[in-house]
PDB file of C-alpha atoms in Angstrom:
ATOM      1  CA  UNK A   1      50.278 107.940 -67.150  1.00  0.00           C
ATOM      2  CA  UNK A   2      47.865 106.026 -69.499  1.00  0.00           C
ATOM      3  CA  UNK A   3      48.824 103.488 -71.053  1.00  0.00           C
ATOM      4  CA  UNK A   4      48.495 102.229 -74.478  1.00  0.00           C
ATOM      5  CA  UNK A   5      49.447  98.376 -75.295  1.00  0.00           C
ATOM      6  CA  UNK A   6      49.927  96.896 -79.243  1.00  0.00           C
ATOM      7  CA  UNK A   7      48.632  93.412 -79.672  1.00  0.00           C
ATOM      8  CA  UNK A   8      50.027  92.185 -82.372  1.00  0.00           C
ATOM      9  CA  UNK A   9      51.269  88.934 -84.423  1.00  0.00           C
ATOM     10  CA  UNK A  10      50.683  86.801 -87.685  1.00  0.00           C
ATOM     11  CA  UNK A  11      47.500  85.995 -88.907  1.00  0.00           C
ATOM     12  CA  UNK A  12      45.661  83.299 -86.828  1.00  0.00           C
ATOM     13  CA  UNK A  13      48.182  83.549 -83.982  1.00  0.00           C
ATOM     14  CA  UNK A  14      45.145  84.772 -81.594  1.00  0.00           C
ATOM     15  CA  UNK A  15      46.020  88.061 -80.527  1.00  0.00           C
ATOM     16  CA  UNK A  16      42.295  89.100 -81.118  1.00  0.00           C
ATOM     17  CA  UNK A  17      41.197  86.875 -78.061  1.00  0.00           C
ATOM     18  CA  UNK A  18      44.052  87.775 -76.179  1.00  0.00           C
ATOM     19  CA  UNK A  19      43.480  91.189 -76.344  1.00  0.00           C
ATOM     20  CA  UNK A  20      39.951  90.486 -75.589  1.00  0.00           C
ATOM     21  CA  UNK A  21      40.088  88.070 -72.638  1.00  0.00           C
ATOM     22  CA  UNK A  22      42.943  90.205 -70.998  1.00  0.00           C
ATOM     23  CA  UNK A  23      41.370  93.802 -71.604  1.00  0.00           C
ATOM     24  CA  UNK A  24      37.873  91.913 -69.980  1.00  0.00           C
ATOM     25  CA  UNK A  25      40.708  91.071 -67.096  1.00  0.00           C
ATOM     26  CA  UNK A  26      41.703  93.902 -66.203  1.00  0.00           C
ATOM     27  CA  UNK A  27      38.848  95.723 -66.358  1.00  0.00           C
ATOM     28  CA  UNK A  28      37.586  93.266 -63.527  1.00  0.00           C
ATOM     29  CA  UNK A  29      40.791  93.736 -61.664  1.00  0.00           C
ATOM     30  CA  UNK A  30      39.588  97.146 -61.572  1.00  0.00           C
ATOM     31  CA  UNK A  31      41.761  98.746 -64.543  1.00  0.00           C
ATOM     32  CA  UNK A  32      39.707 101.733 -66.663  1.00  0.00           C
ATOM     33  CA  UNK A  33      39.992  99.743 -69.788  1.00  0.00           C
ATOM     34  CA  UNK A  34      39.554 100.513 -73.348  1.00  0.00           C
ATOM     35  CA  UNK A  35      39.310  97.842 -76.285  1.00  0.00           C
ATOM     36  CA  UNK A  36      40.006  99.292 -79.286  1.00  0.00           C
ATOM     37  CA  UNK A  37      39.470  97.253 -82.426  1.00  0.00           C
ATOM     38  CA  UNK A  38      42.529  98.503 -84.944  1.00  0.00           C
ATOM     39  CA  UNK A  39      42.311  96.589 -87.550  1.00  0.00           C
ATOM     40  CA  UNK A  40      41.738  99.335 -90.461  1.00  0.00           C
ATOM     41  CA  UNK A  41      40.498  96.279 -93.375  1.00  0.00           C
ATOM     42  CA  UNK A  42      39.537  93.318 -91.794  1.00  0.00           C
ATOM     43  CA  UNK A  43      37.497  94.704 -88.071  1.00  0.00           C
ATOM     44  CA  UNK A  44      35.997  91.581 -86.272  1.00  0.00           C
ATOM     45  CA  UNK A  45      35.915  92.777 -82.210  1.00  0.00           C
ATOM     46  CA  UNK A  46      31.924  93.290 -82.290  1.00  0.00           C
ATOM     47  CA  UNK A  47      31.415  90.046 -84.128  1.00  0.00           C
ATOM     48  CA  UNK A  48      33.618  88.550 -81.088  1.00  0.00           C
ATOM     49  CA  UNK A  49      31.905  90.475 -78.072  1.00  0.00           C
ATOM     50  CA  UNK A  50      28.230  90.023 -79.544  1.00  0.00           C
ATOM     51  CA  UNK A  51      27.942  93.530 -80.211  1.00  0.00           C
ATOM     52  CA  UNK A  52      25.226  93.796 -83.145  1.00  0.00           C
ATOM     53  CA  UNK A  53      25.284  96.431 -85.253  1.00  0.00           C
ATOM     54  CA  UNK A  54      27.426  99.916 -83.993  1.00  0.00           C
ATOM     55  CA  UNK A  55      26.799 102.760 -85.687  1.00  0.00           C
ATOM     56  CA  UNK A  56      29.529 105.482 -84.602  1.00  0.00           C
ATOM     57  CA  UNK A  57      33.183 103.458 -84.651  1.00  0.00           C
ATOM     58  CA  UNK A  58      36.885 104.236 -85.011  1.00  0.00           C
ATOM     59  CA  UNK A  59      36.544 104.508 -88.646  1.00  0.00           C
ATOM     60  CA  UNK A  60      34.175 107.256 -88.579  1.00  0.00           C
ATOM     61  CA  UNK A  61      36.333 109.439 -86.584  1.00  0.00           C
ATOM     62  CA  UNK A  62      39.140 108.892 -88.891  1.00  0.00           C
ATOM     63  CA  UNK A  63      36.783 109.927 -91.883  1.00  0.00           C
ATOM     64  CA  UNK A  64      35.158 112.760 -90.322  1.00  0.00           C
ATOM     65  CA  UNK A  65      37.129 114.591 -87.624  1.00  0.00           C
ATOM     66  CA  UNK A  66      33.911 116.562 -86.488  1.00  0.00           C
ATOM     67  CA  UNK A  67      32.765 113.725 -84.749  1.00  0.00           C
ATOM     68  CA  UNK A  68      33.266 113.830 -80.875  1.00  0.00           C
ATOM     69  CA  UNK A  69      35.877 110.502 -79.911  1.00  0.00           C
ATOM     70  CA  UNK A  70      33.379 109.548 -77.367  1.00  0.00           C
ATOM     71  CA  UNK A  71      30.372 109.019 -79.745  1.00  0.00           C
ATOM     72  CA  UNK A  72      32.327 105.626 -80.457  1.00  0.00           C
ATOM     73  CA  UNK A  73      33.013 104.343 -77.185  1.00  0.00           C
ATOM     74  CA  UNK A  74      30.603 101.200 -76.200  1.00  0.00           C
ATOM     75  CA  UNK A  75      30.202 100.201 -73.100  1.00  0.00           C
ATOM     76  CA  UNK A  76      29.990  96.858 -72.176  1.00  0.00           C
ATOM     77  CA  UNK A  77      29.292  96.671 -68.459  1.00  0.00           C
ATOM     78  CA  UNK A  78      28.630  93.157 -68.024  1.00  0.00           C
ATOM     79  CA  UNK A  79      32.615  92.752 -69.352  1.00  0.00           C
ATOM     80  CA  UNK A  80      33.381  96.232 -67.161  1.00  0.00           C
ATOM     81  CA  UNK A  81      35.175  97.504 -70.201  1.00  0.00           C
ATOM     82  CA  UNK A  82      34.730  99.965 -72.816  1.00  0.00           C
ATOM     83  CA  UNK A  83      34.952  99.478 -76.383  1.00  0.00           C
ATOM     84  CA  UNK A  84      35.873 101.652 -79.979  1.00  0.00           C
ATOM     85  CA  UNK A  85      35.236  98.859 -82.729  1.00  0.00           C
ATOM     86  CA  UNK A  86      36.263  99.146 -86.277  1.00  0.00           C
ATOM     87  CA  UNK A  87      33.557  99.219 -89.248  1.00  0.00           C
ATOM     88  CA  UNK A  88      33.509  96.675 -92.070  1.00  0.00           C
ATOM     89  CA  UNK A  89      31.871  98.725 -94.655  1.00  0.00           C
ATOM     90  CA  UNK A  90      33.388  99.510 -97.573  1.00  0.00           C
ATOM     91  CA  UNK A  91      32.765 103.372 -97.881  1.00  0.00           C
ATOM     92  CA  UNK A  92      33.678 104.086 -93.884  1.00  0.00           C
ATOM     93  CA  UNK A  93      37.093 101.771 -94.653  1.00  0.00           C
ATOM     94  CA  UNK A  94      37.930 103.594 -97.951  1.00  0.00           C
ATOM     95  CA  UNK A  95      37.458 107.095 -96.190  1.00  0.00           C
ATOM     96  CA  UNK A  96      39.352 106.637 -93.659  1.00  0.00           C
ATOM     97  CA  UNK A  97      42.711 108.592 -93.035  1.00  0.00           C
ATOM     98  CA  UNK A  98      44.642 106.867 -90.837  1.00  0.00           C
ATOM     99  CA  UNK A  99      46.582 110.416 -90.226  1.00  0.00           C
ATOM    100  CA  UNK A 100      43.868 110.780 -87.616  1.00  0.00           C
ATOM    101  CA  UNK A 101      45.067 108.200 -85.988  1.00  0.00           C
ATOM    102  CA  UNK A 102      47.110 109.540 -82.691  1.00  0.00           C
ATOM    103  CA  UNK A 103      44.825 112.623 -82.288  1.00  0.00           C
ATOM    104  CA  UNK A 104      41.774 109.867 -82.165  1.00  0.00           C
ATOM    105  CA  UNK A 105      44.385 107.986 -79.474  1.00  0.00           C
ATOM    106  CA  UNK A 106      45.438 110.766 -77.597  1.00  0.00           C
ATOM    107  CA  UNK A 107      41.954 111.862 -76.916  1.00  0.00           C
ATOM    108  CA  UNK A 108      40.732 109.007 -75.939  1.00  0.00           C
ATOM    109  CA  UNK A 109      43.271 107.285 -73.867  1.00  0.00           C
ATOM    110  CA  UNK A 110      43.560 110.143 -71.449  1.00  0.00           C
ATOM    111  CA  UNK A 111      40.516 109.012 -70.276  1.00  0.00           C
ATOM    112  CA  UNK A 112      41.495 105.058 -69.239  1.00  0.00           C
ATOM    113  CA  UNK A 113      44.272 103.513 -67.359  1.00  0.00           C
ATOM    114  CA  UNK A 114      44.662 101.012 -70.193  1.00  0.00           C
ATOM    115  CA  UNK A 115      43.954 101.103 -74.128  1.00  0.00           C
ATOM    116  CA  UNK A 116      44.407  97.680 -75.617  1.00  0.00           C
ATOM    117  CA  UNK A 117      44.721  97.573 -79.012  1.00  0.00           C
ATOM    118  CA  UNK A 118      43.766  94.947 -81.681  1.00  0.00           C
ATOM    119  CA  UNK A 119      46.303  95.700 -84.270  1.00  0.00           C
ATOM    120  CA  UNK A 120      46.130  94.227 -88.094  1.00  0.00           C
ATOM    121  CA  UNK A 121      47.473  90.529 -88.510  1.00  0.00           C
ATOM    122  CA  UNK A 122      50.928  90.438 -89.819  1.00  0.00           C
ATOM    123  CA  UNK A 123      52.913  93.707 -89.499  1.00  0.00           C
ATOM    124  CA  UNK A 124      50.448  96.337 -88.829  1.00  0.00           C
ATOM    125  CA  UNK A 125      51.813  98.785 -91.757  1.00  0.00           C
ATOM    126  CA  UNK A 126      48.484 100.991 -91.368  1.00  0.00           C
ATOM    127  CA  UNK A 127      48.710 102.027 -87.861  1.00  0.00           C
ATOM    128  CA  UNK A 128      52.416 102.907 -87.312  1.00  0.00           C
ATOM    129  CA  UNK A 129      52.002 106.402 -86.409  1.00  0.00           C
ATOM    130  CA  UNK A 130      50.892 104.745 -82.793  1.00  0.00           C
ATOM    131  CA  UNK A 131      54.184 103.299 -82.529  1.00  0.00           C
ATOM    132  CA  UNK A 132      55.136 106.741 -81.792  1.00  0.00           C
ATOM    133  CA  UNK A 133      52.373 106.846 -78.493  1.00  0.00           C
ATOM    134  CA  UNK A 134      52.199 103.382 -77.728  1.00  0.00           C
ATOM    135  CA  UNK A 135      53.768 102.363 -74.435  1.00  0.00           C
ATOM    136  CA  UNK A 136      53.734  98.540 -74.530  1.00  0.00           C
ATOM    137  CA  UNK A 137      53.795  95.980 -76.983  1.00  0.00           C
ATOM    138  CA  UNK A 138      52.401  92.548 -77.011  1.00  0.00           C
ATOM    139  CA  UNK A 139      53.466  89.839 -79.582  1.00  0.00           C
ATOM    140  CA  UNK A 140      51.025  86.827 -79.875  1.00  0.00           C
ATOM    141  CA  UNK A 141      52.661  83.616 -81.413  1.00  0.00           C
ATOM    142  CA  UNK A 142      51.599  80.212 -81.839  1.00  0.00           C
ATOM    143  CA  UNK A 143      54.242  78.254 -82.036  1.00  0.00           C
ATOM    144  CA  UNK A 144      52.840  75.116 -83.205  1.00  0.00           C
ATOM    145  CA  UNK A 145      52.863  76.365 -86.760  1.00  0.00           C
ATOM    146  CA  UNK A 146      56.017  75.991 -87.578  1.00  0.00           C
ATOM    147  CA  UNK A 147      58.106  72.973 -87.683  1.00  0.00           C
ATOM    148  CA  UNK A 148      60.291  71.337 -85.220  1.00  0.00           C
ATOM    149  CA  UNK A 149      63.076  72.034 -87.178  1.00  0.00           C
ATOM    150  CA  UNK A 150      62.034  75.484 -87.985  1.00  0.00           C
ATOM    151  CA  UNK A 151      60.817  77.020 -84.678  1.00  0.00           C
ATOM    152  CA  UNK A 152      63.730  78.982 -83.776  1.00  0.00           C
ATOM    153  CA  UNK A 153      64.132  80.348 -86.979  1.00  0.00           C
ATOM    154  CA  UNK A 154      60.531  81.421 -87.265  1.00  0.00           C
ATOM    155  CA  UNK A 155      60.442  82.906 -83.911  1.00  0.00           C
ATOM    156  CA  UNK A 156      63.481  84.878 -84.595  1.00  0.00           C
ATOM    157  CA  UNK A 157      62.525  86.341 -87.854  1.00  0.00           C
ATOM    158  CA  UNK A 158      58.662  87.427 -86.506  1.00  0.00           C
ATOM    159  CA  UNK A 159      59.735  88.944 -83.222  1.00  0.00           C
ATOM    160  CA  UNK A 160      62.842  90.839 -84.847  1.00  0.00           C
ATOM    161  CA  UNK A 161      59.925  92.242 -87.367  1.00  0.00           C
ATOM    162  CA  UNK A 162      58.007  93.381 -84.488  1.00  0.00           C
ATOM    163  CA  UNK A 163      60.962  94.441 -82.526  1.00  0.00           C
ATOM    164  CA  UNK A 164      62.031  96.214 -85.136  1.00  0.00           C
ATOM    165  CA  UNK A 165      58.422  98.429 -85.624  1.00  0.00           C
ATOM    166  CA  UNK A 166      59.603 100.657 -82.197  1.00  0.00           C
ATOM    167  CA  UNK A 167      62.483 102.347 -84.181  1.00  0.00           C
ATOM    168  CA  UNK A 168      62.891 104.635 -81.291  1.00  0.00           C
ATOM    169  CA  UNK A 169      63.508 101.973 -78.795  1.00  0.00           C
ATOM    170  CA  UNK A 170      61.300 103.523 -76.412  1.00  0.00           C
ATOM    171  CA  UNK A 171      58.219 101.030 -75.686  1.00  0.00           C
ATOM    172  CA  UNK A 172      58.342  97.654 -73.337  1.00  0.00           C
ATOM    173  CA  UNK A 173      58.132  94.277 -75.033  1.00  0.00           C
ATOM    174  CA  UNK A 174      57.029  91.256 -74.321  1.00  0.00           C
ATOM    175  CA  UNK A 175      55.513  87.582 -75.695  1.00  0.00           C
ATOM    176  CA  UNK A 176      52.811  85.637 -74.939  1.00  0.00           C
ATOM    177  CA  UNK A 177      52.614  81.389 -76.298  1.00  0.00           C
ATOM    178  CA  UNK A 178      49.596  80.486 -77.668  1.00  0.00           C
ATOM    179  CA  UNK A 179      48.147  77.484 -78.337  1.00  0.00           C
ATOM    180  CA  UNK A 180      50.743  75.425 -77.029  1.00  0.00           C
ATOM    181  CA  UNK A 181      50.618  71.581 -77.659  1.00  0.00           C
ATOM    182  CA  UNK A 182      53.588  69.474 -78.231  1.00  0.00           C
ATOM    183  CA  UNK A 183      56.905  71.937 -77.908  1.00  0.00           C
ATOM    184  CA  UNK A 184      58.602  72.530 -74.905  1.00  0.00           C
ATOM    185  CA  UNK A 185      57.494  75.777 -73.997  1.00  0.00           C
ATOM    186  CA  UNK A 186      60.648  76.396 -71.005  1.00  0.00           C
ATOM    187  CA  UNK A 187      62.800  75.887 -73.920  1.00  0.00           C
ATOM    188  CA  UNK A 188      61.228  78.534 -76.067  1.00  0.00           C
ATOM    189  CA  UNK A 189      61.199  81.138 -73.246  1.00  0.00           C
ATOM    190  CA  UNK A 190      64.614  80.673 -72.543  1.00  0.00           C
ATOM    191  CA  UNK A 191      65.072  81.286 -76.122  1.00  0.00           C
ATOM    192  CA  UNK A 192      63.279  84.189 -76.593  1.00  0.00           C
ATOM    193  CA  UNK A 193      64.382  86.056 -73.119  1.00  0.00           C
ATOM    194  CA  UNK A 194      68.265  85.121 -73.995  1.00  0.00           C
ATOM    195  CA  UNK A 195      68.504  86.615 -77.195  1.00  0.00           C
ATOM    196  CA  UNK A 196      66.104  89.221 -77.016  1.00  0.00           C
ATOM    197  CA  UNK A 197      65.875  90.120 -73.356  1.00  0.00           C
ATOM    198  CA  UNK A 198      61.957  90.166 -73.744  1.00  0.00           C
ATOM    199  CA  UNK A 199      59.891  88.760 -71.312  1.00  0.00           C
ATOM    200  CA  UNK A 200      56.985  85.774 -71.847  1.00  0.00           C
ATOM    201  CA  UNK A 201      54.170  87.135 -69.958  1.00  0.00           C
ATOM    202  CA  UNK A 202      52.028  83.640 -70.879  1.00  0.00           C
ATOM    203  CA  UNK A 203      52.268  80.430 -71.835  1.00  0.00           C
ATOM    204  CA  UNK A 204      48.552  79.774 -72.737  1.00  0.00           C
ATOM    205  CA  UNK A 205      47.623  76.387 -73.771  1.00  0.00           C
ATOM    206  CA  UNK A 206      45.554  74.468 -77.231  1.00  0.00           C
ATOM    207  CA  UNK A 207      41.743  74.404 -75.891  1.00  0.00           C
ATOM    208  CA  UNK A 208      38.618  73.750 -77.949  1.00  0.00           C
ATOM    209  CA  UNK A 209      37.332  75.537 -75.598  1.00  0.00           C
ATOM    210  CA  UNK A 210      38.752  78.932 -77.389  1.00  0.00           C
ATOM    211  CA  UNK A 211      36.947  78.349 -80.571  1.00  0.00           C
ATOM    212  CA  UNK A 212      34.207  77.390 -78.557  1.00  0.00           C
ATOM    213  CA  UNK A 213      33.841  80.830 -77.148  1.00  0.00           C
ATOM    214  CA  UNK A 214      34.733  82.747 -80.145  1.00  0.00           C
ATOM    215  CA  UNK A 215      31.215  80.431 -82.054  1.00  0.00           C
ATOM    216  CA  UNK A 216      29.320  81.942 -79.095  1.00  0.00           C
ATOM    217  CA  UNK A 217      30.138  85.277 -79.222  1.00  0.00           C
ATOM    218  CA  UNK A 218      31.330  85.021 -75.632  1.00  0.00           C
ATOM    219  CA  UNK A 219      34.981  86.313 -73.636  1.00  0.00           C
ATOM    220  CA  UNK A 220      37.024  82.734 -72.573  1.00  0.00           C
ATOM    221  CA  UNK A 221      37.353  83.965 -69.411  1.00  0.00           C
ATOM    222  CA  UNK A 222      33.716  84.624 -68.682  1.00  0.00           C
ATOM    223  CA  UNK A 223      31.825  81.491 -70.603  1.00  0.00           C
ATOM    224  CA  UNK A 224      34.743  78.786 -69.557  1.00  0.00           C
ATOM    225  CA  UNK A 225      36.499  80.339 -66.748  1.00  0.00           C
ATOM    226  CA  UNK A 226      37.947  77.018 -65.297  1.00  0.00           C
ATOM    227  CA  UNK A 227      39.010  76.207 -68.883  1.00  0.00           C
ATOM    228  CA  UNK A 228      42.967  75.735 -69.543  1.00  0.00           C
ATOM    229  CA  UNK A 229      43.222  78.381 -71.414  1.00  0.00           C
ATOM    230  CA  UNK A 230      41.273  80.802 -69.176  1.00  0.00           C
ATOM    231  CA  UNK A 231      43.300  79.817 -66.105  1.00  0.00           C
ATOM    232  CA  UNK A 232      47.002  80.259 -68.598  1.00  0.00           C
ATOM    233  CA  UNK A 233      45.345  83.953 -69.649  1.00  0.00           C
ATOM    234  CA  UNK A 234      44.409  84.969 -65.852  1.00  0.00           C
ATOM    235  CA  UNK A 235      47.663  83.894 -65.026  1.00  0.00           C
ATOM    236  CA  UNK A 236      49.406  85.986 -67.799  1.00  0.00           C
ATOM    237  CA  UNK A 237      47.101  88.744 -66.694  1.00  0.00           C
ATOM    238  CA  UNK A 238      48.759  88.634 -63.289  1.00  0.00           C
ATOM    239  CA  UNK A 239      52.209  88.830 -64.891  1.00  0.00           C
ATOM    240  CA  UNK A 240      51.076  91.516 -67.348  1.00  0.00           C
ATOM    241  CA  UNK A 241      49.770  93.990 -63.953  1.00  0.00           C
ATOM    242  CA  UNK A 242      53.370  93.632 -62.438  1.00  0.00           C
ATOM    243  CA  UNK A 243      54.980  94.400 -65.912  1.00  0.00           C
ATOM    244  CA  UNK A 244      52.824  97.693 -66.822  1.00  0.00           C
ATOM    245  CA  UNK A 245      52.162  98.907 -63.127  1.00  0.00           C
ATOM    246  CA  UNK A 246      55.590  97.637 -61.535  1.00  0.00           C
TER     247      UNK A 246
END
């Protein structure tokens, strides 16, 4: 069965680089991987991943159905993944129907073990039709941007937003920490596994090395792979293979 796995979370939360890092993972762990970069407005994965300038992406086969899925896919071999980024230009984002957007899916994620997808920061309004496909998703928070005093509330009201997305109740959940400074991060797993019997998959650390290797146009994992944060995501990686494979 392949399977297709959400990133999401609020804006600046990192989900971009976790999808990234751990897609890059897997692929080297010997997964058939796909990145896919959903974000219908706001596109940045080939800006991340050094990727120049891409002429067939996601949001020309939501424009013009014609086009064969597998004029879009990338491949990066020095990551050992494969990638379908987004455009940023204004015509190809105004023409695109996003009612395209599980026949584009199904298509191509019969061909890979895993799809990640880069969803839309906040609640990713434009691509719920994949919420009906999707097997797994992935909620990004970093929870040093609330207050103290506000933490559990915050964490509460995003993850029952994103909970709330798989109407259906049929897709696996689970949470990954980012950016993790002075909160106690046991405390917040116990929090978030008690009342909403989801799993955190990682606890990944603050590192300057992370906006480090987004400036360079480089994965974590491969430009600072003893880093903190790189360790904390191949760790979560590790705990992410026993979730989705058993």
């Amino acid at each position: 069965m392949e399977l297709i796995v959400l990133f999401v979370g609020p804006g600046g939360s990192g989900k971009t680089v976790m999808a990234i890092n751990l897609g890059i993972l897997m692929g080297r762990m010997g997964y058939n991987t796909l990145l896919v970069d959903g974000d219908i407005y706001l596109p940045d994965m080939t800006e991340y991943l050094d990727m120049g300038a891409v002429r067939v992406t996601l949001h020309t086969l939501l424009k013009d159905p014609l086009v064969e899925p597998e004029a879009a896919l990338y491949k990066l071999r020095e990551y050992g993944v494969s990638v379908l980024p987004g455009s940023k230009e204004l015509g190809q984002v105004v023409g695109a129907h996003t009612s395209l957007l599980i026949h584009v899916f199904e298509e191509l994620s019969k061909e890979y073990a895993l799809t990640f997808v880069d969803t839309p920061s906040g609640l990713p309004m434009d691509l719920l039709e994949l919420y009906e496909i999707a097997t797994h998703q992935v909620v990004v928070l970093d929870v040093e941007r609330a207050g103290r005093g506000e933490l559990p509330y915050t964490i509460h009201d995003q993850l029952e937003k994103y909970l709330f997305l798989d109407r259906e109740e049929r897709m696996e959940h689970g949470v990954i920490l980012n950016n993790v400074q002075k909160v106690d991060p046991a405390l917040i797993e116990d929090y978030i596994e008690e009342t909403f019997e989801v799993p955190v998959l990682g606890v990944v650390p603050y590192d300057p090395h992370v906006p480090e290797s987004v400036s360079l146009r480089r994965p974590l994992i491969v430009e600072f792979p003893h880093s903190d944060a790189a360790i904390a995501i191949k760790d979560a990686g590790k705990v992410i293979e026993r979730w989705l494979f058993g």
